[in-house]
Coordinates of N, CA and C in Angstrom, one line a residue:
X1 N -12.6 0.2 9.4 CA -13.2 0.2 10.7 C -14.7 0.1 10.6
X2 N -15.2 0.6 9.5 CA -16.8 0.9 9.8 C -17.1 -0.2 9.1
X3 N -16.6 -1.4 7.9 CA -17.1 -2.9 7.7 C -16.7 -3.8 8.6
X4 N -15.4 -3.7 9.4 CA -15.6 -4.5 10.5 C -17.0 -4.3 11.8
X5 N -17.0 -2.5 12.4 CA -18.3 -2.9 12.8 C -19.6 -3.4 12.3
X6 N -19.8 -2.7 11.2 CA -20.9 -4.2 10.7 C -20.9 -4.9 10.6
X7 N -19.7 -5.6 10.2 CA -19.5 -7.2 10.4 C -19.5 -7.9 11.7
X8 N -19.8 -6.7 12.8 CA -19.7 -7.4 14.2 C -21.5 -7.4 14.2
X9 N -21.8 -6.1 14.2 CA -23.5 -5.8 14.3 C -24.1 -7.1 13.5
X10 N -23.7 -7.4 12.2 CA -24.7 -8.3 11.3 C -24.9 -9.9 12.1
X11 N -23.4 -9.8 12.6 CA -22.9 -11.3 13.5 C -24.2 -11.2 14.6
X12 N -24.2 -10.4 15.5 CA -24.7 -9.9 16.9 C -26.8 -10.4 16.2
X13 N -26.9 -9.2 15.1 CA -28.1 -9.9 14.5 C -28.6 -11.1 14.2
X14 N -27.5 -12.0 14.0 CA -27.7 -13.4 13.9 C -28.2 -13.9 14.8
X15 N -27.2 -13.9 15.6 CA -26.9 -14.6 17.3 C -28.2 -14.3 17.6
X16 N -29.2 -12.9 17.7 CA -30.4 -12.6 17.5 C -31.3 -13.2 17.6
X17 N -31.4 -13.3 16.0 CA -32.5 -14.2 15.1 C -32.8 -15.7 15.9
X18 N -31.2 -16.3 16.1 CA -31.4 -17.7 16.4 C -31.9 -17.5 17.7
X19 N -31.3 -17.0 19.0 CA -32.1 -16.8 20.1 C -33.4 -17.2 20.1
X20 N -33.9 -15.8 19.4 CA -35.8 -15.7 19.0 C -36.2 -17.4 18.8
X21 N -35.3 -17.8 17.6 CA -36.0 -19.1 17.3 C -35.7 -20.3 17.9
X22 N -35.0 -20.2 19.2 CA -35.0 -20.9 20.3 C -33.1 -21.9 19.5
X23 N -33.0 -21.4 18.7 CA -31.4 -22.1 18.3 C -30.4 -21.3 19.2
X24 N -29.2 -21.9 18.8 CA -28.0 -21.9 19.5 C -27.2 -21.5 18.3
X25 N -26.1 -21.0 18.5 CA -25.1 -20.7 17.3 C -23.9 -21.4 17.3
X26 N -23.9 -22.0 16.2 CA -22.9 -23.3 16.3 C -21.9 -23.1 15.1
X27 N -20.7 -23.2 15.9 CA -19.6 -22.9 15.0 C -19.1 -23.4 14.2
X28 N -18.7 -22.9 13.0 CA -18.4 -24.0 11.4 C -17.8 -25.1 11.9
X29 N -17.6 -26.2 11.2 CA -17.0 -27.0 11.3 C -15.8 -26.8 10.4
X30 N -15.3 -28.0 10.4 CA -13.7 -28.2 9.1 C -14.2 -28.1 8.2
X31 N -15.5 -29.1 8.1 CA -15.8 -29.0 6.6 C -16.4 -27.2 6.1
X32 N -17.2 -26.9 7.1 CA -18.0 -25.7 6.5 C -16.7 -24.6 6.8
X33 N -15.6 -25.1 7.6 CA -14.5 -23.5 6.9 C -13.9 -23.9 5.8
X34 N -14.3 -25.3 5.5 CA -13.3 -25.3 4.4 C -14.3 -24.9 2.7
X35 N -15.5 -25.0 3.1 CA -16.1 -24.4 2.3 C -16.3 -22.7 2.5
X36 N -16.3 -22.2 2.9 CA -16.1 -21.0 3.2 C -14.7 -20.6 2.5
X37 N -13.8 -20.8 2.9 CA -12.0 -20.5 1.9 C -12.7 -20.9 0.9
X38 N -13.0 -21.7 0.5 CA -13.2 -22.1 -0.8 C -13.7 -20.1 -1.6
X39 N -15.4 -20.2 -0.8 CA -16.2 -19.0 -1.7 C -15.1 -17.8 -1.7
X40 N -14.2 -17.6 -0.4 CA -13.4 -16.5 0.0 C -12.4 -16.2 -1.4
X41 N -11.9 -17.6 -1.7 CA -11.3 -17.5 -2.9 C -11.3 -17.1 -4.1
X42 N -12.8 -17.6 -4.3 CA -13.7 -17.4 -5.4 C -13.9 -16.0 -5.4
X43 N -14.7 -15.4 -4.5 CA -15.2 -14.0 -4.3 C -13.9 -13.4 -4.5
X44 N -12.4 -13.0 -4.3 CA -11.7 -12.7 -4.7 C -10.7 -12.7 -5.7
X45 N -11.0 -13.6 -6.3 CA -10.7 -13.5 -7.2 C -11.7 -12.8 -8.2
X46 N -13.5 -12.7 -8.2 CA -14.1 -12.3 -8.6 C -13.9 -10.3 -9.0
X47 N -13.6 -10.2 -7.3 CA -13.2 -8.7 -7.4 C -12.0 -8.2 -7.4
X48 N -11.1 -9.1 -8.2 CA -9.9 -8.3 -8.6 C -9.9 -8.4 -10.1
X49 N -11.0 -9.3 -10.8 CA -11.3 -9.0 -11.8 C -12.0 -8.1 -11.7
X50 N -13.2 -7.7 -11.4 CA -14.0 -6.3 -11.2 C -13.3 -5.1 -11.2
X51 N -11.9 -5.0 -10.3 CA -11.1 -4.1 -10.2 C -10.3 -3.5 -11.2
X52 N -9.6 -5.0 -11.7 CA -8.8 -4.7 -13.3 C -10.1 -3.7 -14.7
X53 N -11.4 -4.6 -14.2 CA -12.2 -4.3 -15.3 C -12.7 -2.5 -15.3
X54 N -12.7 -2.3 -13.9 CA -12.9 -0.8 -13.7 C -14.0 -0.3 -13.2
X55 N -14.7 -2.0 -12.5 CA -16.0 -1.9 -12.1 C -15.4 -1.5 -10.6
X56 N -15.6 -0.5 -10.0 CA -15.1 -0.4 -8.7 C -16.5 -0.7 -7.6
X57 N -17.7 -0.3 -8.3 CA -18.7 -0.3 -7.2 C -18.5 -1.6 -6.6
X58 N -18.8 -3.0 -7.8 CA -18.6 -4.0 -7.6 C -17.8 -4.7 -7.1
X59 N -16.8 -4.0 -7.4 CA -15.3 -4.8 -6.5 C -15.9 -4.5 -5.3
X60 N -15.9 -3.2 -4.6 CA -16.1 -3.3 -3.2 C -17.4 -4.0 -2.5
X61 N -18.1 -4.0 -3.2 CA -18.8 -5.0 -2.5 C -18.5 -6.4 -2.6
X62 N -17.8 -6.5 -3.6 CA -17.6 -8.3 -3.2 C -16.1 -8.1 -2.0
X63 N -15.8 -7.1 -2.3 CA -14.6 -7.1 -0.8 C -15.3 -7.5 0.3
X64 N -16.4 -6.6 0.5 CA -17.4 -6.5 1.8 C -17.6 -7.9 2.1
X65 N -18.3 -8.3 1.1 CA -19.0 -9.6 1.2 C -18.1 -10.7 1.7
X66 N -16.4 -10.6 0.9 CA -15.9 -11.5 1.7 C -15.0 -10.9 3.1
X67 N -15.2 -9.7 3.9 CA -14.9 -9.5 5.2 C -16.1 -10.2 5.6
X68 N -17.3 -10.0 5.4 CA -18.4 -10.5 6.1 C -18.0 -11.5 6.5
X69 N -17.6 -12.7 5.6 CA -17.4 -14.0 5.6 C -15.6 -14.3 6.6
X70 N -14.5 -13.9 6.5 CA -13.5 -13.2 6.9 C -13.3 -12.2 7.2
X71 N -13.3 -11.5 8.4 CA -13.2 -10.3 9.0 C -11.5 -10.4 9.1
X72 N -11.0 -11.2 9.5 CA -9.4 -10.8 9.5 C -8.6 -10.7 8.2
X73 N -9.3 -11.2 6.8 CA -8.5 -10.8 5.6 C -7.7 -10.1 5.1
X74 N -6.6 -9.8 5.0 CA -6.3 -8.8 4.7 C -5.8 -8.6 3.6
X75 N -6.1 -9.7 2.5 CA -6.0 -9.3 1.5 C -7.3 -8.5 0.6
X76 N -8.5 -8.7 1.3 CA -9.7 -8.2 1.2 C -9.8 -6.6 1.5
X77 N -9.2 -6.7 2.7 CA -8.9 -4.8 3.1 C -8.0 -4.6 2.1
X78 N -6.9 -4.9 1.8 CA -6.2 -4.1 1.0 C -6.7 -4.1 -0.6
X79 N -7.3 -4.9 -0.9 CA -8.3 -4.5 -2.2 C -9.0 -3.5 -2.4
X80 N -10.0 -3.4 -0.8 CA -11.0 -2.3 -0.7 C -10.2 -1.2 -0.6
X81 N -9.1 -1.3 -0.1 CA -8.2 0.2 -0.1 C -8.2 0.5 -1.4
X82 N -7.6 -0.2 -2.2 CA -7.3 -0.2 -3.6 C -8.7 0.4 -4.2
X83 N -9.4 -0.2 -4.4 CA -10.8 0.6 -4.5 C -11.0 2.0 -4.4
X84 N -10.6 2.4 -2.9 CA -11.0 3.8 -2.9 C -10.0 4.9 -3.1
X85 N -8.8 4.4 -3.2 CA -7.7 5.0 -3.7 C -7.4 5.3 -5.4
X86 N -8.6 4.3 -6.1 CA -8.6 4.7 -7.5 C -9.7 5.3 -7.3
X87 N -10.6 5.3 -6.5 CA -11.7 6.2 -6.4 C -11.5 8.0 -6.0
X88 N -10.1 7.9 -5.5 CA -10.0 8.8 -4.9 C -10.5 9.5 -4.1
X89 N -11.3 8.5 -3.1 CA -11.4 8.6 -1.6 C -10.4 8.5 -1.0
X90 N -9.8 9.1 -0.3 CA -8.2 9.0 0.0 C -8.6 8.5 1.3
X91 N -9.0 9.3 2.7 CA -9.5 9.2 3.4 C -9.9 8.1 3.8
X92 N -11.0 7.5 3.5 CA -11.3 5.9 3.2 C -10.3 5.0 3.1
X93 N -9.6 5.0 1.7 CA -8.6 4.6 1.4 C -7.1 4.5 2.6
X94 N -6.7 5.3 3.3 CA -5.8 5.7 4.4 C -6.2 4.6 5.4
X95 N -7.3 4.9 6.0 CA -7.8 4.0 7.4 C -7.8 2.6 7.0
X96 N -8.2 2.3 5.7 CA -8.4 0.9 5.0 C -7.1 0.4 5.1
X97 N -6.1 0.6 4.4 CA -4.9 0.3 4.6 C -4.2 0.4 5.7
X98 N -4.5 1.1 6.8 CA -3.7 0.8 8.0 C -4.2 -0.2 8.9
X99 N -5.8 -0.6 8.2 CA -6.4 -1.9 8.9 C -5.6 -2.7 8.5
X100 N -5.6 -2.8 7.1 CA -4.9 -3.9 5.9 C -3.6 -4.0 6.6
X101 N -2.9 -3.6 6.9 CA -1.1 -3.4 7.3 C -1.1 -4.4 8.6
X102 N -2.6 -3.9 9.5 CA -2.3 -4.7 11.3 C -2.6 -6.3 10.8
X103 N -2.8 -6.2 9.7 CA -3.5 -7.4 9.5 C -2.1 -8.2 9.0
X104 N -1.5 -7.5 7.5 CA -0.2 -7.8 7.5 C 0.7 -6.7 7.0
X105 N 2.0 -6.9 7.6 CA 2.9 -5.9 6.9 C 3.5 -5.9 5.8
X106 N 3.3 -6.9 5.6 CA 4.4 -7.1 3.7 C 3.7 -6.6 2.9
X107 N 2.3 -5.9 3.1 CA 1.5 -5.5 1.2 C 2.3 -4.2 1.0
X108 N 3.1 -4.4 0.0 CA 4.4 -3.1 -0.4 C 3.4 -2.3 -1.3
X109 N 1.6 -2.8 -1.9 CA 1.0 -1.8 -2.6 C 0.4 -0.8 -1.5
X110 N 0.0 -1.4 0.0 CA -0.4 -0.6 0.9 C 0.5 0.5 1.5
X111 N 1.8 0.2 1.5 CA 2.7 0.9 1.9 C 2.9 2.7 0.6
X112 N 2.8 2.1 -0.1 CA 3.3 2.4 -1.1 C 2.1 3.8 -1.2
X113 N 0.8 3.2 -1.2 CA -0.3 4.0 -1.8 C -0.4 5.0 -0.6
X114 N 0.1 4.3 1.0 CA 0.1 5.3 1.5 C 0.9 6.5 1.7
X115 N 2.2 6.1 0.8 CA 3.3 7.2 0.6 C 2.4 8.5 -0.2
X116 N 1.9 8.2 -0.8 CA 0.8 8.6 -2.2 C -0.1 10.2 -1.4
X117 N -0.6 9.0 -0.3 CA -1.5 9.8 0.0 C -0.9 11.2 0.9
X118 N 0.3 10.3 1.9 CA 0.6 11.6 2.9 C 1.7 12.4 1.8
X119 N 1.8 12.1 0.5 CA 2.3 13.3 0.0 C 1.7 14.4 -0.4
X120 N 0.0 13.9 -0.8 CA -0.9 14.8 -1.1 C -1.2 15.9 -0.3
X121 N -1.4 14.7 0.8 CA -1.3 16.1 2.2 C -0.8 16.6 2.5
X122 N 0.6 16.7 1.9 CA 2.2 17.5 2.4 C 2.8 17.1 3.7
X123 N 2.4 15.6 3.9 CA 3.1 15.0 5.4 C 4.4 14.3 4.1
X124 N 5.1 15.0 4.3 CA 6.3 14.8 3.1 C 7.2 13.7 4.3
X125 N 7.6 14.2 5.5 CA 8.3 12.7 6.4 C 7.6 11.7 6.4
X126 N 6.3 11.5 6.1 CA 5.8 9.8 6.6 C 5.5 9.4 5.2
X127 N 5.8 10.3 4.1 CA 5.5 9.7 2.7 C 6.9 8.6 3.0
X128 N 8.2 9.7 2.8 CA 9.3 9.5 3.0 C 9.4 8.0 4.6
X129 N 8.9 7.7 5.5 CA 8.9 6.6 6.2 C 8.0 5.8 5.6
X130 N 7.1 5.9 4.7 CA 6.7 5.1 4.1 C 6.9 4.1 3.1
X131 N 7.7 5.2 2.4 CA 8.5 4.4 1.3 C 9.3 3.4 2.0
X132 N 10.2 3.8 2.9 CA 11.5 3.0 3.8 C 10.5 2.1 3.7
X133 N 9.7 1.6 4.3 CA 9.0 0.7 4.2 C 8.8 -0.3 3.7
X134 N 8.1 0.6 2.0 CA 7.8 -0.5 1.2 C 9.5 -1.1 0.5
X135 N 10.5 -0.5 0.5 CA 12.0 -0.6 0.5 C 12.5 -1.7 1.0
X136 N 11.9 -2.1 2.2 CA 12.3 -3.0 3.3 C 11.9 -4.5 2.6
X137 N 10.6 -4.5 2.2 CA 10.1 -5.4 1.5 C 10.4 -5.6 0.0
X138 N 11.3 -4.3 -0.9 CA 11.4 -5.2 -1.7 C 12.4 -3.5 -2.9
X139 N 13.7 -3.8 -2.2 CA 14.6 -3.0 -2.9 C 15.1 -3.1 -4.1
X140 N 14.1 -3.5 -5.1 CA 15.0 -3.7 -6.3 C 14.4 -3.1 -7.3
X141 N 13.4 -2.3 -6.9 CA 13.0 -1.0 -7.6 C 13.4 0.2 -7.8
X142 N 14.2 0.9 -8.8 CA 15.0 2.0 -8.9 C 14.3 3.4 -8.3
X143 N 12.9 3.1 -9.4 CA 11.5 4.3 -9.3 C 11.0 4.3 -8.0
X144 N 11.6 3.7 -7.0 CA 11.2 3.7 -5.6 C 12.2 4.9 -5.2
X145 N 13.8 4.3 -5.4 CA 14.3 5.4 -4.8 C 14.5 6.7 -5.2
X146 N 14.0 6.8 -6.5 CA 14.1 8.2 -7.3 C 13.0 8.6 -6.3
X147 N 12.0 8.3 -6.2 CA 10.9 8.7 -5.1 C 11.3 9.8 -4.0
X148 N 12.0 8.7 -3.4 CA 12.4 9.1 -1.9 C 13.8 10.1 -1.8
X149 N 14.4 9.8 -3.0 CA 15.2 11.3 -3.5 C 14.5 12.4 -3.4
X150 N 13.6 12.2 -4.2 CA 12.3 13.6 -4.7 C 12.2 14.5 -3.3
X151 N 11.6 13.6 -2.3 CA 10.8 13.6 -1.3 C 12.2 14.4 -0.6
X152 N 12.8 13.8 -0.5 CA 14.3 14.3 0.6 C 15.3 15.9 -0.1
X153 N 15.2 15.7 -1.4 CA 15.4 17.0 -1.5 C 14.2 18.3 -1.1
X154 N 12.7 17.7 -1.2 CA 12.1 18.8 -0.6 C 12.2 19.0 0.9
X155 N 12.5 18.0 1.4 CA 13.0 17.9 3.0 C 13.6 18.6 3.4
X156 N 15.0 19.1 2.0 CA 16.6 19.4 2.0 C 17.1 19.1 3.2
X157 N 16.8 17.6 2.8 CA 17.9 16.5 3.3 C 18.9 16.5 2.1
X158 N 20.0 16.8 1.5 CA 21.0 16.6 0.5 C 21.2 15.2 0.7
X159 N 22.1 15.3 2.1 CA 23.2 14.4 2.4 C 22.1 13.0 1.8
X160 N 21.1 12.8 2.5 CA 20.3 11.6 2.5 C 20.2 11.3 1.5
X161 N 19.4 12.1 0.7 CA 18.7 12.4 -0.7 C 20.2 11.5 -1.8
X162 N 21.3 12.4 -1.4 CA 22.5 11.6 -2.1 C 22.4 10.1 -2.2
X163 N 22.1 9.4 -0.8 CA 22.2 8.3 -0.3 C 21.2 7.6 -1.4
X164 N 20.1 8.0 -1.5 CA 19.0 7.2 -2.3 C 19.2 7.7 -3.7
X165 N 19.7 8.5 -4.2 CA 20.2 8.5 -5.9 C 21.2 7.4 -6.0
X166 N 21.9 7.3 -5.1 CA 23.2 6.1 -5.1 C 22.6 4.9 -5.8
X167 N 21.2 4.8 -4.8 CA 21.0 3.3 -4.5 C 19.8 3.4 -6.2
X168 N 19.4 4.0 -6.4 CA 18.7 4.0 -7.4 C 19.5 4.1 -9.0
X169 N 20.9 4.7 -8.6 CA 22.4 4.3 -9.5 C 22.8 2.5 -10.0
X170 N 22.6 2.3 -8.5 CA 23.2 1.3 -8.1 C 22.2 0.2 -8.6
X171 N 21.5 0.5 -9.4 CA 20.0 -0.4 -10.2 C 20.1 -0.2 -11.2
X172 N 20.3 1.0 -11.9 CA 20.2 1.6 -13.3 C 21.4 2.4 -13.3
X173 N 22.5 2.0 -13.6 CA 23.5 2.9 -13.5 C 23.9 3.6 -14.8
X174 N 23.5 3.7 -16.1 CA 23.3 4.3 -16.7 C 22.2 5.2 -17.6
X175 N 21.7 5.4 -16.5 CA 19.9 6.0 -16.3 C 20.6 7.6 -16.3
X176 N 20.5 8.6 -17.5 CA 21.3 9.6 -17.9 C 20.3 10.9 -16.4
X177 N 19.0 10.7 -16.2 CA 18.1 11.3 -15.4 C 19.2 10.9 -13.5
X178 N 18.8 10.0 -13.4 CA 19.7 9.6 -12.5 C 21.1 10.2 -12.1
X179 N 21.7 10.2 -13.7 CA 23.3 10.8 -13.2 C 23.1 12.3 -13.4
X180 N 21.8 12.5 -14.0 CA 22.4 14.0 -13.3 C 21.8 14.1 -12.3
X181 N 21.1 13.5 -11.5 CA 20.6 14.0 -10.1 C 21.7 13.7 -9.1
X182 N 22.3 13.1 -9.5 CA 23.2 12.6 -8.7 C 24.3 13.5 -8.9
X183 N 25.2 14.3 -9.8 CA 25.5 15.4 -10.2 C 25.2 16.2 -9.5
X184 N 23.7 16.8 -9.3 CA 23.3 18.4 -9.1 C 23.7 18.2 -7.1
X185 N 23.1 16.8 -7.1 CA 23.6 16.5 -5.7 C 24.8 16.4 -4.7
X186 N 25.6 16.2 -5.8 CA 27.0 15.9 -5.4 C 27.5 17.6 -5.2
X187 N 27.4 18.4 -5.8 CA 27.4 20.0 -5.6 C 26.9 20.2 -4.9
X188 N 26.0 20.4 -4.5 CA 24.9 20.7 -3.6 C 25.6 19.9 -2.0
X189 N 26.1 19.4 -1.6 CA 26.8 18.6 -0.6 C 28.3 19.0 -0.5
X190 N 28.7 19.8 -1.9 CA 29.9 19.9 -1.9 C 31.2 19.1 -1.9
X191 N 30.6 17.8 -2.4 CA 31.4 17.1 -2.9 C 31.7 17.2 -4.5
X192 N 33.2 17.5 -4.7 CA 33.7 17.8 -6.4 C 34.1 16.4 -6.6
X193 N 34.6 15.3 -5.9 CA 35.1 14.2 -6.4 C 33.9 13.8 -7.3
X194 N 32.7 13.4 -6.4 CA 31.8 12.3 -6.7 C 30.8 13.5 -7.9
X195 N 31.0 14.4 -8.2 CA 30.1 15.3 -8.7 C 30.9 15.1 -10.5
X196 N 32.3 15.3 -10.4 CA 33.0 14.7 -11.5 C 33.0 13.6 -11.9
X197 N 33.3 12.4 -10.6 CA 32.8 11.0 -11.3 C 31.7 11.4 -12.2
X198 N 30.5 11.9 -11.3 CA 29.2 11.5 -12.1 C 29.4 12.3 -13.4
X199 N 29.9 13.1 -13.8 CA 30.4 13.9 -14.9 C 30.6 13.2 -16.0
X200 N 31.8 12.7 -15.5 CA 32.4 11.1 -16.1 C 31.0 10.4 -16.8
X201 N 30.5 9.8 -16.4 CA 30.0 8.7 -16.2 C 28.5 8.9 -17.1
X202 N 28.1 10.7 -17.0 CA 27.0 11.1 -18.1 C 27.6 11.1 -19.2
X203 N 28.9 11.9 -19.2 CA 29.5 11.5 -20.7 C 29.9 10.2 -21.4
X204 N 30.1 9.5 -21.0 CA 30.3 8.1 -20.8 C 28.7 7.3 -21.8
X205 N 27.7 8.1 -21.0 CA 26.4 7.5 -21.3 C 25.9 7.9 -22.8

């Protein structure tokens, strides 16, 4: 929120400047947005190298620099999230990403980081709706649902919690960690059938 207002204030300063100098502000053409995507490209790719490399100051500023240039990016916000989330600015990081989300919903790393954060804070339900989330976009991660198990037994949600060991079974089905969660769970629910299968099925492993 606070690079988008200065990306409005620096705009407004322009509009400004030209005023003063008796110009008009005249909007890109095809060609100059197409050079623009072009640097946007560039610049991003610049700071996701910066990122990997561990330069964070720098990533975020080339983030900045290409909101300046694209204010609706959202792959740019979700970088800068990334940024302050290895920075552990959480805070930062949180608002960043729910810009990044209005912008689009499919970044499953935004979803995800913000599972991260409302667990830190012990908002243990919106970790838990968060995950569903990043789930929705893309279920074929086991270590997602072991997650949302975690999360649901401190809920003591059982019954649910059951539901997402299933599905994280149902990926790794001979993952020995797994069958016994899915074991202690099946007790815990009071089911003896499914608590024996899984019995079965660690010996088996």
């Amino acid at each position: 929120i606070q690079t988008q207002f200065r990306t409005q204030v620096d705009r407004l300063e322009r509009l400004m400047l030209d005023e003063r100098r008796g110009t008009k502000f005249v909007p890109l053409t095809d060609q100059g947005i197409g050079a623009r995507n072009h640097q946007v490209k560039v610049l991003l790719r610049n700071a996701e190298n910066a990122f990997a490399d561990g330069a964070y100051e720098t990533a975020e500023k080339i983030y900045i620099e290409v909101i300046s240039l694209d204010e609706h990016n959202a792959v740019a916000y979700a970088g800068l999230g990334n940024v302050y989330f290895a920075e552990e600015h959480f805070t930062e990081a949180r608002e960043t990403y729910r810009y990044a989300l209005r912008l689009d919903k499919n970044n499953e790393t935004a979803w995800l980081h913000l599972a991260d954060i409302a667990e830190r804070d012990g908002h243990l339900e919106k970790a838990v709706e968060y995950y569903q989330k990043a789930l929705l976009l893309n279920d074929s991660i086991s270590s997602r649902f072991v997650k949302m198990y975690e999360l649901l037994i401190q809920l003591n949600q059982p019954d649910t919690a059951l539901a997402a060991i299933e599905q994280a079974l149902a990926l790794e089905p001979q993952n020995p960690k797994y069958l016994d969660n899915f074991i202690t769970t099946s007790i815990i629910v009071g089911n003896k059938n499914q608590a024996e299968d899984g019995y079965q099925r660690l010996r088996m492993v």
